[in-house]
Amino acid sequence: MAQAQAFEKKQMRTPIESGCPDGMQFMHPLMVKNFGNWKYHDRPRPGVLHHVAYSGDEIWTVRVGTQRQLGPYEINLLCDIVDKYGEGHVRFTIRSNLEVMVSKWEKVGPLIQAFNDAGYPVGGTGNSVTMISHTQGWLHCDIPGTDASGVVKSLMDELYEEFIKEEMPNRVHITTSCCQINCGGQGDIAINVQHTKPPKINHDLVANVCERPSVVARCPVAAIRPAIVNGKPSLEVDEKKCICCGACYPPCPPMQINDPEHSKLAIWVGGKNSNARSKPMFQKLVAAGLPNNPPRWPEVAAVVKKILYTYKKDARDWERVGDWVERIGWPRFFELTGLPFTKFHIDNWRGARNSLNASAHIRF
Ligand code: SF4
Ligand code: SF4
């Protein structure tokens, strides 16, 4: 309560050129009033959170799945529902769920019905497959090898039932990433672009477009050298060294690495960011060379569903995907899922043990 009063007296911070505006001004008034003073919360049904404050105030939050890329029609539709059945306050989660807050339990049922009637599912809480997170894809970024949001939409259509129910052993976070090097995250199951051939260089453009020393410096395995080609300054790649990471393509687009045939999708499992129950884990490669096959990516969906339903059947309560694999062991994981195991799955790099701080657990 004291914090809420302090907030009311405090002025909003001055807008700055970059960064998002202060979120407090958009919050539901009950949330501002009880900020920092919540007594407990529970989930009366999948997709609904219920928070109770020390003051006795209660608030219900309805979580709605969206198709990720929203146009004016969808935004108007969703806002009309929120104005009619909610209380005019919404927020987006980091996984692009829409959350609508209401101060009365009686409003929850009609709100859910209105979203369902408009084709929007309510769920994504607790032990569900929550909304799949994706990187920006063709919509915003200049280097993607696939449309990460398209992979997400087609997969969420396949996993609809797992979004609206809470029937997994623990929550499942699925992520996608449309290049191999930048903004993808760790996930219980991750779908990441995988280039399989070195970049093709357009030597006529390199001198005009690229700063050659910075491109040379970008390569993690020192495979790029300056070269003169057809009398013009350019670059060359030692293809025996190149690991096809794609790091040279963003600073030098004439080093084109995206390829309709050779840019594939790979699936990784067992990553998690949270410190709950076990320390954070890096995901591991389990399937590679899957076709990058828009608009529905059926081969990727088949492998993801195989892993997900094996986990659902075999894991113990509260085991995340990575915990489950640690318990049964990788050989058993490949046996149960039926995925082929090859020598390329063996990760024998040990540098991270000394150099990366992978956990917030206290160690001595
Ligand atoms: S993952 Fe790579 S390609 Fe995709 S949005 Fe991020 S930087 Fe761009
Ligand atoms: S793709 Fe990666 S490894 Fe290959 S040349 Fe470019 S930066 Fe180097």
GROMACS .gro file of C-alpha atoms and ligand atoms in nm:
model
  380
    1MET     CA    1   0.000   0.000   0.000
    2ALA     CA    2   0.280   0.233   0.093
    3GLN     CA    3   0.445   0.170  -0.241
    4ALA     CA    4   0.122   0.241  -0.430
    5GLN     CA    5   0.084   0.575  -0.252
    6ALA     CA    6   0.443   0.660  -0.327
    7PHE     CA    7   0.377   0.583  -0.692
    8GLU     CA    8   0.072   0.812  -0.705
    9LYS     CA    9   0.279   1.102  -0.576
   10LYS     CA   10   0.568   1.031  -0.809
   11GLN     CA   11   0.568   1.194  -1.150
   12MET     CA   12   0.591   0.977  -1.460
   13ARG     CA   13   0.943   0.970  -1.592
   14THR     CA   14   1.023   1.199  -1.884
   15PRO     CA   15   0.987   1.022  -2.218
   16ILE     CA   16   1.320   0.941  -2.379
   17GLU     CA   17   1.404   0.890  -2.740
   18SER     CA   18   1.450   0.516  -2.713
   19GLY     CA   19   1.290   0.255  -2.490
   20CYS     CA   20   0.930   0.186  -2.403
   21PRO     CA   21   0.705   0.424  -2.207
   22ASP     CA   22   0.641   0.379  -1.835
   23GLY     CA   23   0.402   0.085  -1.806
   24MET     CA   24   0.239   0.204  -1.480
   25GLN     CA   25   0.027   0.461  -1.662
   26PHE     CA   26  -0.142   0.186  -1.867
   27MET     CA   27  -0.209  -0.056  -1.580
   28HIS     CA   28  -0.551  -0.151  -1.450
   29PRO     CA   29  -0.628   0.087  -1.156
   30LEU     CA   30  -0.659  -0.208  -0.915
   31MET     CA   31  -0.310  -0.320  -1.007
   32VAL     CA   32  -0.167   0.026  -0.952
   33LYS     CA   33  -0.347   0.053  -0.619
   34ASN     CA   34  -0.211  -0.283  -0.496
   35PHE     CA   35   0.130  -0.265  -0.660
   36GLY     CA   36   0.376  -0.473  -0.456
   37ASN     CA   37   0.107  -0.577  -0.208
   38TRP     CA   38  -0.027  -0.905  -0.341
   39LYS     CA   39  -0.103  -1.178  -0.086
   40TYR     CA   40  -0.137  -1.481  -0.314
   41HIS     CA   41  -0.245  -1.592  -0.660
   42ASP     CA   42  -0.399  -1.905  -0.809
   43ARG     CA   43  -0.548  -2.030  -1.135
   44PRO     CA   44  -0.924  -2.103  -1.127
   45ARG     CA   45  -0.905  -2.258  -1.479
   46PRO     CA   46  -0.653  -2.281  -1.766
   47GLY     CA   47  -0.588  -1.937  -1.910
   48VAL     CA   48  -0.712  -1.742  -1.605
   49LEU     CA   49  -0.494  -1.599  -1.325
   50HIS     CA   50  -0.650  -1.477  -1.001
   51HIS     CA   51  -0.458  -1.235  -0.775
   52VAL     CA   52  -0.567  -1.140  -0.422
   53ALA     CA   53  -0.419  -0.834  -0.250
   54TYR     CA   54  -0.363  -0.769   0.122
   55SER     CA   55  -0.630  -0.497   0.089
   56GLY     CA   56  -0.886  -0.765  -0.005
   57ASP     CA   57  -0.901  -0.651  -0.370
   58GLU     CA   58  -0.915  -0.928  -0.629
   59ILE     CA   59  -0.832  -0.922  -0.998
   60TRP     CA   60  -0.867  -1.184  -1.272
   61THR     CA   61  -0.642  -1.195  -1.577
   62VAL     CA   62  -0.757  -1.376  -1.892
   63ARG     CA   63  -0.471  -1.489  -2.119
   64VAL     CA   64  -0.549  -1.506  -2.490
   65GLY     CA   65  -0.337  -1.654  -2.770
   66THR     CA   66  -0.294  -1.439  -3.080
   67GLN     CA   67  -0.169  -1.511  -3.430
   68ARG     CA   68   0.142  -1.299  -3.352
   69GLN     CA   69   0.138  -1.060  -3.648
   70LEU     CA   70  -0.166  -0.844  -3.588
   71GLY     CA   71  -0.308  -0.607  -3.850
   72PRO     CA   72  -0.551  -0.318  -3.786
   73TYR     CA   73  -0.852  -0.551  -3.833
   74GLU     CA   74  -0.736  -0.794  -3.561
   75ILE     CA   75  -0.632  -0.517  -3.323
   76ASN     CA   76  -0.969  -0.343  -3.358
   77LEU     CA   77  -1.151  -0.674  -3.309
   78LEU     CA   78  -0.956  -0.756  -2.992
   79CYS     CA   79  -0.992  -0.403  -2.852
   80ASP     CA   80  -1.369  -0.404  -2.917
   81ILE     CA   81  -1.399  -0.727  -2.715
   82VAL     CA   82  -1.190  -0.579  -2.433
   83ASP     CA   83  -1.403  -0.260  -2.429
   84LYS     CA   84  -1.732  -0.452  -2.435
   85TYR     CA   85  -1.660  -0.745  -2.200
   86GLY     CA   86  -1.348  -0.631  -2.011
   87GLU     CA   87  -1.256  -0.308  -1.839
   88GLY     CA   88  -1.047  -0.144  -2.110
   89HIS     CA   89  -0.706  -0.262  -1.988
   90VAL     CA   90  -0.481  -0.507  -2.174
   91ARG     CA   91  -0.117  -0.595  -2.190
   92PHE     CA   92   0.098  -0.817  -2.410
   93THR     CA   93   0.326  -1.077  -2.254
   94ILE     CA   94   0.678  -1.139  -2.383
   95ARG     CA   95   0.537  -1.437  -2.574
   96SER     CA   96   0.272  -1.215  -2.741
   97ASN     CA   97  -0.022  -1.341  -2.541
   98LEU     CA   98  -0.286  -1.078  -2.481
   99GLU     CA   99  -0.382  -1.043  -2.112
  100VAL     CA  100  -0.708  -0.876  -2.013
  101MET     CA  101  -0.769  -0.774  -1.649
  102VAL     CA  102  -1.114  -0.760  -1.489
  103SER     CA  103  -1.220  -0.689  -1.130
  104LYS     CA  104  -1.516  -0.932  -1.114
  105TRP     CA  105  -1.525  -1.310  -1.157
  106GLU     CA  106  -1.867  -1.278  -1.328
  107LYS     CA  107  -1.699  -1.096  -1.618
  108VAL     CA  108  -1.452  -1.380  -1.688
  109GLY     CA  109  -1.696  -1.627  -1.853
  110PRO     CA  110  -1.849  -1.383  -2.108
  111LEU     CA  111  -1.500  -1.246  -2.187
  112ILE     CA  112  -1.366  -1.596  -2.265
  113GLN     CA  113  -1.676  -1.675  -2.470
  114ALA     CA  114  -1.635  -1.357  -2.676
  115PHE     CA  115  -1.268  -1.438  -2.751
  116ASN     CA  116  -1.352  -1.798  -2.840
  117ASP     CA  117  -1.637  -1.685  -3.067
  118ALA     CA  118  -1.392  -1.458  -3.249
  119GLY     CA  119  -1.152  -1.754  -3.294
  120TYR     CA  120  -0.901  -1.669  -3.020
  121PRO     CA  121  -0.805  -1.941  -2.768
  122VAL     CA  122  -0.773  -1.878  -2.394
  123GLY     CA  123  -0.492  -2.070  -2.222
  124GLY     CA  124  -0.113  -2.069  -2.203
  125THR     CA  125  -0.091  -2.076  -1.822
  126GLY     CA  126   0.056  -2.337  -1.586
  127ASN     CA  127   0.155  -2.673  -1.734
  128SER     CA  128   0.050  -2.592  -2.089
  129VAL     CA  129   0.244  -2.535  -2.408
  130THR     CA  130   0.243  -2.161  -2.380
  131MET     CA  131   0.262  -1.934  -2.683
  132ILE     CA  132   0.572  -2.008  -2.888
  133SER     CA  133   0.819  -1.720  -2.892
  134HIS     CA  134   0.980  -1.621  -3.217
  135THR     CA  135   1.241  -1.383  -3.351
  136GLN     CA  136   1.143  -1.113  -3.593
  137GLY     CA  137   1.160  -1.298  -3.922
  138TRP     CA  138   1.090  -1.147  -4.261
  139LEU     CA  139   0.868  -0.877  -4.113
  140HIS     CA  140   1.135  -0.669  -3.939
  141CYS     CA  141   1.488  -0.811  -3.974
  142ASP     CA  142   1.719  -0.800  -4.274
  143ILE     CA  143   1.902  -1.134  -4.236
  144PRO     CA  144   1.648  -1.409  -4.160
  145GLY     CA  145   1.666  -1.746  -4.331
  146THR     CA  146   1.302  -1.828  -4.257
  147ASP     CA  147   0.980  -1.667  -4.143
  148ALA     CA  148   1.001  -1.750  -3.771
  149SER     CA  149   0.651  -1.616  -3.701
  150GLY     CA  150   0.509  -1.836  -3.979
  151VAL     CA  151   0.666  -2.146  -3.823
  152VAL     CA  152   0.506  -2.041  -3.493
  153LYS     CA  153   0.158  -1.986  -3.636
  154SER     CA  154   0.154  -2.321  -3.814
  155LEU     CA  155   0.288  -2.503  -3.505
  156MET     CA  156   0.042  -2.333  -3.269
  157ASP     CA  157  -0.240  -2.450  -3.496
  158GLU     CA  158  -0.110  -2.806  -3.446
  159LEU     CA  159  -0.069  -2.763  -3.068
  160TYR     CA  160  -0.397  -2.575  -3.005
  161GLU     CA  161  -0.527  -2.835  -2.758
  162GLU     CA  162  -0.207  -2.819  -2.553
  163PHE     CA  163  -0.242  -2.440  -2.526
  164ILE     CA  164  -0.596  -2.444  -2.388
  165LYS     CA  165  -0.529  -2.732  -2.141
  166GLU     CA  166  -0.275  -2.773  -1.863
  167GLU     CA  167  -0.187  -3.137  -1.917
  168MET     CA  168   0.191  -3.132  -1.962
  169PRO     CA  169   0.426  -3.251  -1.681
  170ASN     CA  170   0.545  -2.890  -1.647
  171ARG     CA  171   0.525  -2.576  -1.859
  172VAL     CA  172   0.670  -2.609  -2.209
  173HIS     CA  173   0.844  -2.315  -2.373
  174ILE     CA  174   0.901  -2.353  -2.745
  175THR     CA  175   1.112  -2.098  -2.932
  176THR     CA  176   1.205  -2.033  -3.292
  177SER     CA  177   1.494  -1.842  -3.442
  178CYS     CA  178   1.542  -1.732  -3.801
  179CYS     CA  179   1.923  -1.710  -3.808
  180GLN     CA  180   2.189  -1.906  -3.628
  181ILE     CA  181   2.368  -1.630  -3.445
  182ASN     CA  182   2.151  -1.357  -3.301
  183CYS     CA  183   1.831  -1.324  -3.104
  184GLY     CA  184   1.708  -1.683  -3.051
  185GLY     CA  185   1.669  -1.800  -2.692
  186GLN     CA  186   1.693  -2.119  -2.490
  187GLY     CA  187   1.376  -2.328  -2.503
  188ASP     CA  188   1.242  -2.665  -2.391
  189ILE     CA  189   1.213  -2.723  -2.765
  190ALA     CA  190   1.376  -2.478  -3.009
  191ILE     CA  191   1.348  -2.458  -3.387
  192ASN     CA  192   1.647  -2.276  -3.534
  193VAL     CA  193   1.772  -2.201  -3.883
  194GLN     CA  194   2.076  -2.400  -3.984
  195HIS     CA  195   2.283  -2.302  -4.288
  196THR     CA  196   2.459  -2.594  -4.450
  197LYS     CA  197   2.675  -2.427  -4.720
  198PRO     CA  198   2.931  -2.142  -4.701
  199PRO     CA  199   2.819  -1.800  -4.828
  200LYS     CA  200   2.815  -1.725  -5.202
  201ILE     CA  201   3.005  -1.403  -5.265
  202ASN     CA  202   2.896  -1.139  -5.516
  203HIS     CA  203   3.245  -0.999  -5.583
  204ASP     CA  204   3.116  -0.700  -5.784
  205LEU     CA  205   2.942  -0.558  -5.477
  206VAL     CA  206   3.180  -0.632  -5.188
  207ALA     CA  207   3.402  -0.324  -5.232
  208ASN     CA  208   3.099  -0.091  -5.257
  209VAL     CA  209   2.896  -0.232  -4.969
  210CYS     CA  210   3.124  -0.396  -4.712
  211GLU     CA  211   3.387  -0.273  -4.473
  212ARG     CA  212   3.626  -0.560  -4.537
  213PRO     CA  213   3.831  -0.555  -4.212
  214SER     CA  214   3.517  -0.570  -3.998
  215VAL     CA  215   3.383  -0.861  -4.206
  216VAL     CA  216   3.714  -1.047  -4.163
  217ALA     CA  217   3.698  -0.979  -3.788
  218ARG     CA  218   3.342  -1.113  -3.765
  219CYS     CA  219   3.433  -1.469  -3.862
  220PRO     CA  220   3.463  -1.688  -3.550
  221VAL     CA  221   3.698  -1.938  -3.720
  222ALA     CA  222   3.912  -1.693  -3.923
  223ALA     CA  223   3.791  -1.834  -4.254
  224ILE     CA  224   3.765  -1.498  -4.438
  225ARG     CA  225   4.058  -1.329  -4.608
  226PRO     CA  226   4.082  -1.010  -4.816
  227ALA     CA  227   4.135  -1.089  -5.185
  228ILE     CA  228   4.145  -0.915  -5.524
  229VAL     CA  229   3.892  -1.074  -5.759
  230ASN     CA  230   3.854  -0.956  -6.123
  231GLY     CA  231   4.077  -0.662  -6.035
  232LYS     CA  232   3.847  -0.543  -5.754
  233PRO     CA  233   3.900  -0.561  -5.376
  234SER     CA  234   3.686  -0.841  -5.239
  235LEU     CA  235   3.690  -1.127  -4.988
  236GLU     CA  236   3.739  -1.501  -5.006
  237VAL     CA  237   3.628  -1.782  -4.778
  238ASP     CA  238   3.827  -2.089  -4.685
  239GLU     CA  239   3.542  -2.335  -4.723
  240LYS     CA  240   3.722  -2.609  -4.529
  241LYS     CA  241   3.723  -2.386  -4.221
  242CYS     CA  242   3.380  -2.223  -4.263
  243ILE     CA  243   3.120  -2.351  -4.014
  244CYS     CA  244   2.831  -2.187  -4.208
  245CYS     CA  245   2.731  -1.973  -3.911
  246GLY     CA  246   2.616  -1.675  -4.118
  247ALA     CA  247   2.794  -1.413  -3.905
  248CYS     CA  248   2.953  -1.251  -4.213
  249TYR     CA  249   2.619  -1.194  -4.389
  250PRO     CA  250   2.475  -0.911  -4.170
  251PRO     CA  251   2.776  -0.676  -4.211
  252CYS     CA  252   2.823  -0.780  -4.575
  253PRO     CA  253   2.502  -0.876  -4.761
  254PRO     CA  254   2.696  -0.966  -5.081
  255MET     CA  255   2.811  -1.273  -4.881
  256GLN     CA  256   2.471  -1.433  -4.929
  257ILE     CA  257   2.420  -1.740  -4.710
  258ASN     CA  258   2.041  -1.777  -4.718
  259ASP     CA  259   1.952  -2.039  -4.973
  260PRO     CA  260   1.613  -2.192  -5.056
  261GLU     CA  261   1.762  -2.542  -5.063
  262HIS     CA  262   2.062  -2.534  -4.830
  263SER     CA  263   1.920  -2.327  -4.542
  264LYS     CA  264   1.750  -2.587  -4.324
  265LEU     CA  265   1.583  -2.603  -3.984
  266ALA     CA  266   1.725  -2.783  -3.681
  267ILE     CA  267   1.556  -2.880  -3.355
  268TRP     CA  268   1.719  -2.844  -3.015
  269VAL     CA  269   1.579  -2.955  -2.679
  270GLY     CA  270   1.632  -2.914  -2.306
  271GLY     CA  271   1.715  -2.543  -2.270
  272LYS     CA  272   1.573  -2.337  -1.986
  273ASN     CA  273   1.642  -1.996  -1.838
  274SER     CA  274   1.481  -2.048  -1.500
  275ASN     CA  275   1.661  -2.136  -1.175
  276ALA     CA  276   1.355  -2.323  -1.042
  277ARG     CA  277   1.430  -2.677  -0.917
  278SER     CA  278   1.746  -2.709  -1.131
  279LYS     CA  279   1.998  -2.468  -1.276
  280PRO     CA  280   1.951  -2.313  -1.621
  281MET     CA  281   2.042  -2.544  -1.908
  282PHE     CA  282   2.165  -2.507  -2.264
  283GLN     CA  283   1.958  -2.679  -2.529
  284LYS     CA  284   2.114  -2.962  -2.736
  285LEU     CA  285   2.075  -3.047  -3.105
  286VAL     CA  286   1.850  -3.348  -3.171
  287ALA     CA  287   1.737  -3.315  -3.533
  288ALA     CA  288   1.906  -3.139  -3.824
  289GLY     CA  289   1.855  -3.079  -4.195
  290LEU     CA  290   1.474  -3.047  -4.182
  291PRO     CA  291   1.332  -2.872  -4.490
  292ASN     CA  292   1.253  -2.501  -4.456
  293ASN     CA  293   0.912  -2.561  -4.605
  294PRO     CA  294   0.661  -2.271  -4.590
  295PRO     CA  295   0.376  -2.206  -4.545
  296ARG     CA  296   0.310  -2.489  -4.292
  297TRP     CA  297   0.650  -2.654  -4.222
  298PRO     CA  298   0.495  -3.005  -4.185
  299GLU     CA  299   0.829  -3.187  -4.135
  300VAL     CA  300   0.920  -2.959  -3.843
  301ALA     CA  301   0.574  -2.997  -3.687
  302ALA     CA  302   0.601  -3.377  -3.705
  303VAL     CA  303   0.934  -3.384  -3.516
  304VAL     CA  304   0.821  -3.129  -3.255
  305LYS     CA  305   0.503  -3.327  -3.187
  306LYS     CA  306   0.698  -3.651  -3.160
  307ILE     CA  307   0.927  -3.499  -2.893
  308LEU     CA  308   0.644  -3.323  -2.711
  309TYR     CA  309   0.414  -3.624  -2.682
  310THR     CA  310   0.700  -3.856  -2.580
  311TYR     CA  311   0.781  -3.607  -2.303
  312LYS     CA  312   0.414  -3.584  -2.201
  313LYS     CA  313   0.389  -3.963  -2.173
  314ASP     CA  314   0.723  -4.040  -2.009
  315ALA     CA  315   0.818  -3.745  -1.785
  316ARG     CA  316   0.740  -3.729  -1.414
  317ASP     CA  317   0.528  -3.450  -1.268
  318TRP     CA  318   0.710  -3.113  -1.268
  319GLU     CA  319   1.001  -3.229  -1.484
  320ARG     CA  320   1.088  -2.978  -1.756
  321VAL     CA  321   1.198  -3.131  -2.089
  322GLY     CA  322   1.568  -3.089  -1.995
  323ASP     CA  323   1.516  -3.246  -1.649
  324TRP     CA  324   1.341  -3.541  -1.810
  325VAL     CA  325   1.626  -3.598  -2.059
  326GLU     CA  326   1.887  -3.565  -1.780
  327ARG     CA  327   1.706  -3.836  -1.583
  328ILE     CA  328   1.653  -4.087  -1.864
  329GLY     CA  329   1.978  -4.008  -2.050
  330TRP     CA  330   2.030  -3.908  -2.414
  331PRO     CA  331   2.048  -4.266  -2.551
  332ARG     CA  332   1.701  -4.335  -2.406
  333PHE     CA  333   1.572  -4.001  -2.542
  334PHE     CA  334   1.667  -4.103  -2.897
  335GLU     CA  335   1.521  -4.453  -2.844
  336LEU     CA  336   1.188  -4.321  -2.714
  337THR     CA  337   1.145  -4.048  -2.975
  338GLY     CA  338   1.268  -4.264  -3.263
  339LEU     CA  339   1.490  -3.978  -3.387
  340PRO     CA  340   1.810  -4.094  -3.557
  341PHE     CA  341   2.132  -4.031  -3.362
  342THR     CA  342   2.443  -3.940  -3.565
  343LYS     CA  343   2.801  -3.842  -3.485
  344PHE     CA  344   2.705  -3.477  -3.549
  345HIS     CA  345   2.498  -3.479  -3.230
  346ILE     CA  346   2.804  -3.519  -3.009
  347ASP     CA  347   2.904  -3.189  -2.849
  348ASN     CA  348   3.259  -3.225  -2.726
  349TRP     CA  349   3.332  -2.857  -2.660
  350ARG     CA  350   3.418  -2.809  -2.293
  351GLY     CA  351   3.516  -2.440  -2.284
  352ALA     CA  352   3.189  -2.329  -2.125
  353ARG     CA  353   3.271  -2.507  -1.800
  354ASN     CA  354   3.538  -2.249  -1.725
  355SER     CA  355   3.424  -1.941  -1.907
  356LEU     CA  356   3.044  -1.912  -1.892
  357ASN     CA  357   2.850  -1.836  -1.579
  358ALA     CA  358   2.539  -2.038  -1.660
  359SER     CA  359   2.354  -2.012  -1.331
  360ALA     CA  360   2.250  -1.767  -1.062
  361HIS     CA  361   2.302  -2.041  -0.800
  362ILE     CA  362   2.571  -1.951  -0.546
  363ARG     CA  363   2.886  -2.154  -0.597
  364PHE     CA  364   3.208  -2.165  -0.395
  365SF4     S1  365   1.716  -1.445  -3.514
  365SF4    FE1  366   1.856  -1.346  -3.660
  365SF4     S2  367   1.741  -1.323  -3.850
  365SF4    FE2  368   1.595  -1.363  -3.688
  365SF4     S3  369   1.527  -1.161  -3.621
  365SF4    FE3  370   1.699  -1.222  -3.486
  365SF4     S4  371   1.882  -1.135  -3.587
  365SF4    FE4  372   1.715  -1.132  -3.736
  366SF4     S1  373   2.958  -1.822  -4.250
  366SF4    FE1  374   3.056  -1.793  -4.049
  366SF4     S2  375   3.231  -1.932  -4.052
  366SF4    FE2  376   3.165  -1.908  -4.266
  366SF4     S3  377   3.288  -1.742  -4.346
  366SF4    FE3  378   3.098  -1.650  -4.271
  366SF4     S4  379   3.146  -1.587  -4.060
  366SF4    FE4  380   3.305  -1.733  -4.123
   0.00000   0.00000   0.00000
